Amino acid sequence: MPQIVGGMDGKLEPFFQLTSPGLPDDVREIRLSGDAMVIGRSPKGDIVLDLDGVSRRHAEVRLDDEGWWVKDLDSVNGTWVNGELLMNPHLLKIGDKIEIEGFGLLYRC
């Protein structure tokens, strides 16, 4: 059954369920906040994926009036959404899965 995350105002709050390579049962929730979050290997990023194949600034999720978008930041190994290589920004829908070097980020609300 999907988990519903609600804020103080009763609005649904988007988050990622993060799975790590080789650890499918180790699932963490990462709440999306602000207007933009950088995903990458750099400890200065908002979502840190600590693996050599991940670029320091690999991808970005950004909020606009339509919702949250994901964009690859010219990473070396690419960003995948729902099994397809991301070539252009993609508007996330509940259930979309971002894949970066074995990490999975499932978009939930």
C-alpha atoms as a PDB file:
ATOM      1  CA  MET A   1       0.000   0.000   0.000  1.00  0.00           C
ATOM      2  CA  PRO A   2       1.488   3.409  -0.948  1.00  0.00           C
ATOM      3  CA  GLN A   3       2.550   5.663   1.859  1.00  0.00           C
ATOM      4  CA  ILE A   4       0.932   9.100   1.991  1.00  0.00           C
ATOM      5  CA  VAL A   5       3.045  11.876   3.412  1.00  0.00           C
ATOM      6  CA  GLY A   6       1.120  14.929   4.483  1.00  0.00           C
ATOM      7  CA  GLY A   7       2.307  18.318   5.662  1.00  0.00           C
ATOM      8  CA  MET A   8       0.899  20.488   8.397  1.00  0.00           C
ATOM      9  CA  ASP A   9      -1.461  22.104   5.881  1.00  0.00           C
ATOM     10  CA  GLY A  10      -2.800  18.723   4.726  1.00  0.00           C
ATOM     11  CA  LYS A  11      -1.125  18.947   1.303  1.00  0.00           C
ATOM     12  CA  LEU A  12       0.709  15.910  -0.003  1.00  0.00           C
ATOM     13  CA  GLU A  13       4.468  16.284   0.077  1.00  0.00           C
ATOM     14  CA  PRO A  14       6.579  14.647  -2.637  1.00  0.00           C
ATOM     15  CA  PHE A  15       9.520  12.452  -1.699  1.00  0.00           C
ATOM     16  CA  PHE A  16      11.882   9.858  -3.148  1.00  0.00           C
ATOM     17  CA  GLN A  17      12.231   6.298  -1.924  1.00  0.00           C
ATOM     18  CA  LEU A  18      15.961   5.709  -2.396  1.00  0.00           C
ATOM     19  CA  THR A  19      17.400   2.237  -2.897  1.00  0.00           C
ATOM     20  CA  SER A  20      21.144   1.614  -3.082  1.00  0.00           C
ATOM     21  CA  PRO A  21      23.054  -0.785  -5.374  1.00  0.00           C
ATOM     22  CA  GLY A  22      23.231  -4.243  -3.837  1.00  0.00           C
ATOM     23  CA  LEU A  23      20.980  -3.273  -0.912  1.00  0.00           C
ATOM     24  CA  PRO A  24      17.390  -3.529  -2.221  1.00  0.00           C
ATOM     25  CA  ASP A  25      15.921  -3.827   1.294  1.00  0.00           C
ATOM     26  CA  ASP A  26      17.677  -0.670   2.531  1.00  0.00           C
ATOM     27  CA  VAL A  27      15.112   1.988   1.551  1.00  0.00           C
ATOM     28  CA  ARG A  28      15.380   5.608   2.680  1.00  0.00           C
ATOM     29  CA  GLU A  29      12.894   8.425   2.209  1.00  0.00           C
ATOM     30  CA  ILE A  30      14.143  11.783   0.984  1.00  0.00           C
ATOM     31  CA  ARG A  31      11.686  14.665   1.086  1.00  0.00           C
ATOM     32  CA  LEU A  32      11.827  17.140  -1.783  1.00  0.00           C
ATOM     33  CA  SER A  33      12.207  20.689  -0.535  1.00  0.00           C
ATOM     34  CA  GLY A  34      13.011  24.140  -1.830  1.00  0.00           C
ATOM     35  CA  ASP A  35      12.950  24.940  -5.528  1.00  0.00           C
ATOM     36  CA  ALA A  36      15.806  22.693  -6.662  1.00  0.00           C
ATOM     37  CA  MET A  37      17.917  19.817  -5.383  1.00  0.00           C
ATOM     38  CA  VAL A  38      21.170  18.517  -6.874  1.00  0.00           C
ATOM     39  CA  ILE A  39      21.780  14.762  -6.975  1.00  0.00           C
ATOM     40  CA  GLY A  40      25.372  13.575  -7.161  1.00  0.00           C
ATOM     41  CA  ARG A  41      28.515  12.260  -5.529  1.00  0.00           C
ATOM     42  CA  SER A  42      29.601  15.598  -4.031  1.00  0.00           C
ATOM     43  CA  PRO A  43      29.003  15.908  -0.283  1.00  0.00           C
ATOM     44  CA  LYS A  44      27.822  19.451  -1.057  1.00  0.00           C
ATOM     45  CA  GLY A  45      24.849  18.068  -3.013  1.00  0.00           C
ATOM     46  CA  ASP A  46      21.329  17.799  -1.663  1.00  0.00           C
ATOM     47  CA  ILE A  47      21.017  14.060  -2.393  1.00  0.00           C
ATOM     48  CA  VAL A  48      24.399  12.330  -2.108  1.00  0.00           C
ATOM     49  CA  LEU A  49      24.965   9.075  -4.005  1.00  0.00           C
ATOM     50  CA  ASP A  50      28.432   7.958  -2.944  1.00  0.00           C
ATOM     51  CA  LEU A  51      29.655   5.764  -5.797  1.00  0.00           C
ATOM     52  CA  ASP A  52      32.498   6.372  -8.273  1.00  0.00           C
ATOM     53  CA  GLY A  53      30.249   6.117 -11.367  1.00  0.00           C
ATOM     54  CA  VAL A  54      28.063   8.982 -10.126  1.00  0.00           C
ATOM     55  CA  SER A  55      29.154  12.457 -11.266  1.00  0.00           C
ATOM     56  CA  ARG A  56      29.711  15.108  -8.594  1.00  0.00           C
ATOM     57  CA  ARG A  57      26.715  17.050  -9.977  1.00  0.00           C
ATOM     58  CA  HIS A  58      24.859  14.275 -11.796  1.00  0.00           C
ATOM     59  CA  ALA A  59      21.238  15.427 -12.017  1.00  0.00           C
ATOM     60  CA  GLU A  60      18.876  18.023 -10.659  1.00  0.00           C
ATOM     61  CA  VAL A  61      15.233  18.023  -9.631  1.00  0.00           C
ATOM     62  CA  ARG A  62      13.532  21.390  -9.913  1.00  0.00           C
ATOM     63  CA  LEU A  63      10.071  22.605  -8.929  1.00  0.00           C
ATOM     64  CA  ASP A  64       7.919  24.858 -11.102  1.00  0.00           C
ATOM     65  CA  ASP A  65       4.182  25.523 -11.486  1.00  0.00           C
ATOM     66  CA  GLU A  66       3.698  22.142 -13.221  1.00  0.00           C
ATOM     67  CA  GLY A  67       5.519  20.065 -10.604  1.00  0.00           C
ATOM     68  CA  TRP A  68       8.952  18.495 -10.095  1.00  0.00           C
ATOM     69  CA  TRP A  69      11.212  18.021 -13.121  1.00  0.00           C
ATOM     70  CA  VAL A  70      14.383  15.932 -13.377  1.00  0.00           C
ATOM     71  CA  LYS A  71      17.271  16.966 -15.624  1.00  0.00           C
ATOM     72  CA  ASP A  72      20.638  15.330 -16.278  1.00  0.00           C
ATOM     73  CA  LEU A  73      23.535  17.746 -15.645  1.00  0.00           C
ATOM     74  CA  ASP A  74      25.749  16.422 -18.464  1.00  0.00           C
ATOM     75  CA  SER A  75      26.800  13.465 -16.334  1.00  0.00           C
ATOM     76  CA  VAL A  76      29.312  10.961 -17.689  1.00  0.00           C
ATOM     77  CA  ASN A  77      27.132   7.849 -17.244  1.00  0.00           C
ATOM     78  CA  GLY A  78      23.672   9.341 -17.768  1.00  0.00           C
ATOM     79  CA  THR A  79      20.419   9.485 -15.857  1.00  0.00           C
ATOM     80  CA  TRP A  80      17.590   7.058 -16.615  1.00  0.00           C
ATOM     81  CA  VAL A  81      13.860   7.521 -16.012  1.00  0.00           C
ATOM     82  CA  ASN A  82      11.559   4.505 -16.215  1.00  0.00           C
ATOM     83  CA  GLY A  83      14.232   2.545 -18.071  1.00  0.00           C
ATOM     84  CA  GLU A  84      14.949   5.200 -20.719  1.00  0.00           C
ATOM     85  CA  LEU A  85      18.002   7.427 -20.980  1.00  0.00           C
ATOM     86  CA  LEU A  86      17.042  10.979 -20.043  1.00  0.00           C
ATOM     87  CA  MET A  87      17.761  13.300 -22.970  1.00  0.00           C
ATOM     88  CA  ASN A  88      15.515  16.239 -21.978  1.00  0.00           C
ATOM     89  CA  PRO A  89      13.984  17.435 -18.710  1.00  0.00           C
ATOM     90  CA  HIS A  90      11.192  15.115 -17.565  1.00  0.00           C
ATOM     91  CA  LEU A  91       8.131  16.119 -15.515  1.00  0.00           C
ATOM     92  CA  LEU A  92       7.913  13.548 -12.722  1.00  0.00           C
ATOM     93  CA  LYS A  93       4.720  11.591 -12.143  1.00  0.00           C
ATOM     94  CA  ILE A  94       3.985   9.476  -9.081  1.00  0.00           C
ATOM     95  CA  GLY A  95       5.652   6.111  -9.612  1.00  0.00           C
ATOM     96  CA  ASP A  96       8.414   7.374 -11.928  1.00  0.00           C
ATOM     97  CA  LYS A  97      11.799   5.825 -11.176  1.00  0.00           C
ATOM     98  CA  ILE A  98      15.053   7.706 -11.651  1.00  0.00           C
ATOM     99  CA  GLU A  99      18.086   5.426 -11.968  1.00  0.00           C
ATOM    100  CA  ILE A 100      21.667   6.585 -11.493  1.00  0.00           C
ATOM    101  CA  GLU A 101      24.446   3.956 -11.449  1.00  0.00           C
ATOM    102  CA  GLY A 102      22.337   1.351  -9.645  1.00  0.00           C
ATOM    103  CA  PHE A 103      20.660   3.787  -7.273  1.00  0.00           C
ATOM    104  CA  GLY A 104      16.900   3.994  -7.611  1.00  0.00           C
ATOM    105  CA  LEU A 105      14.844   7.065  -6.714  1.00  0.00           C
ATOM    106  CA  LEU A 106      11.139   6.282  -6.816  1.00  0.00           C
ATOM    107  CA  TYR A 107       8.981   9.423  -6.933  1.00  0.00           C
ATOM    108  CA  ARG A 108       6.159   9.248  -4.393  1.00  0.00           C
ATOM    109  CA  CYS A 109       3.719  11.585  -2.749  1.00  0.00           C
END
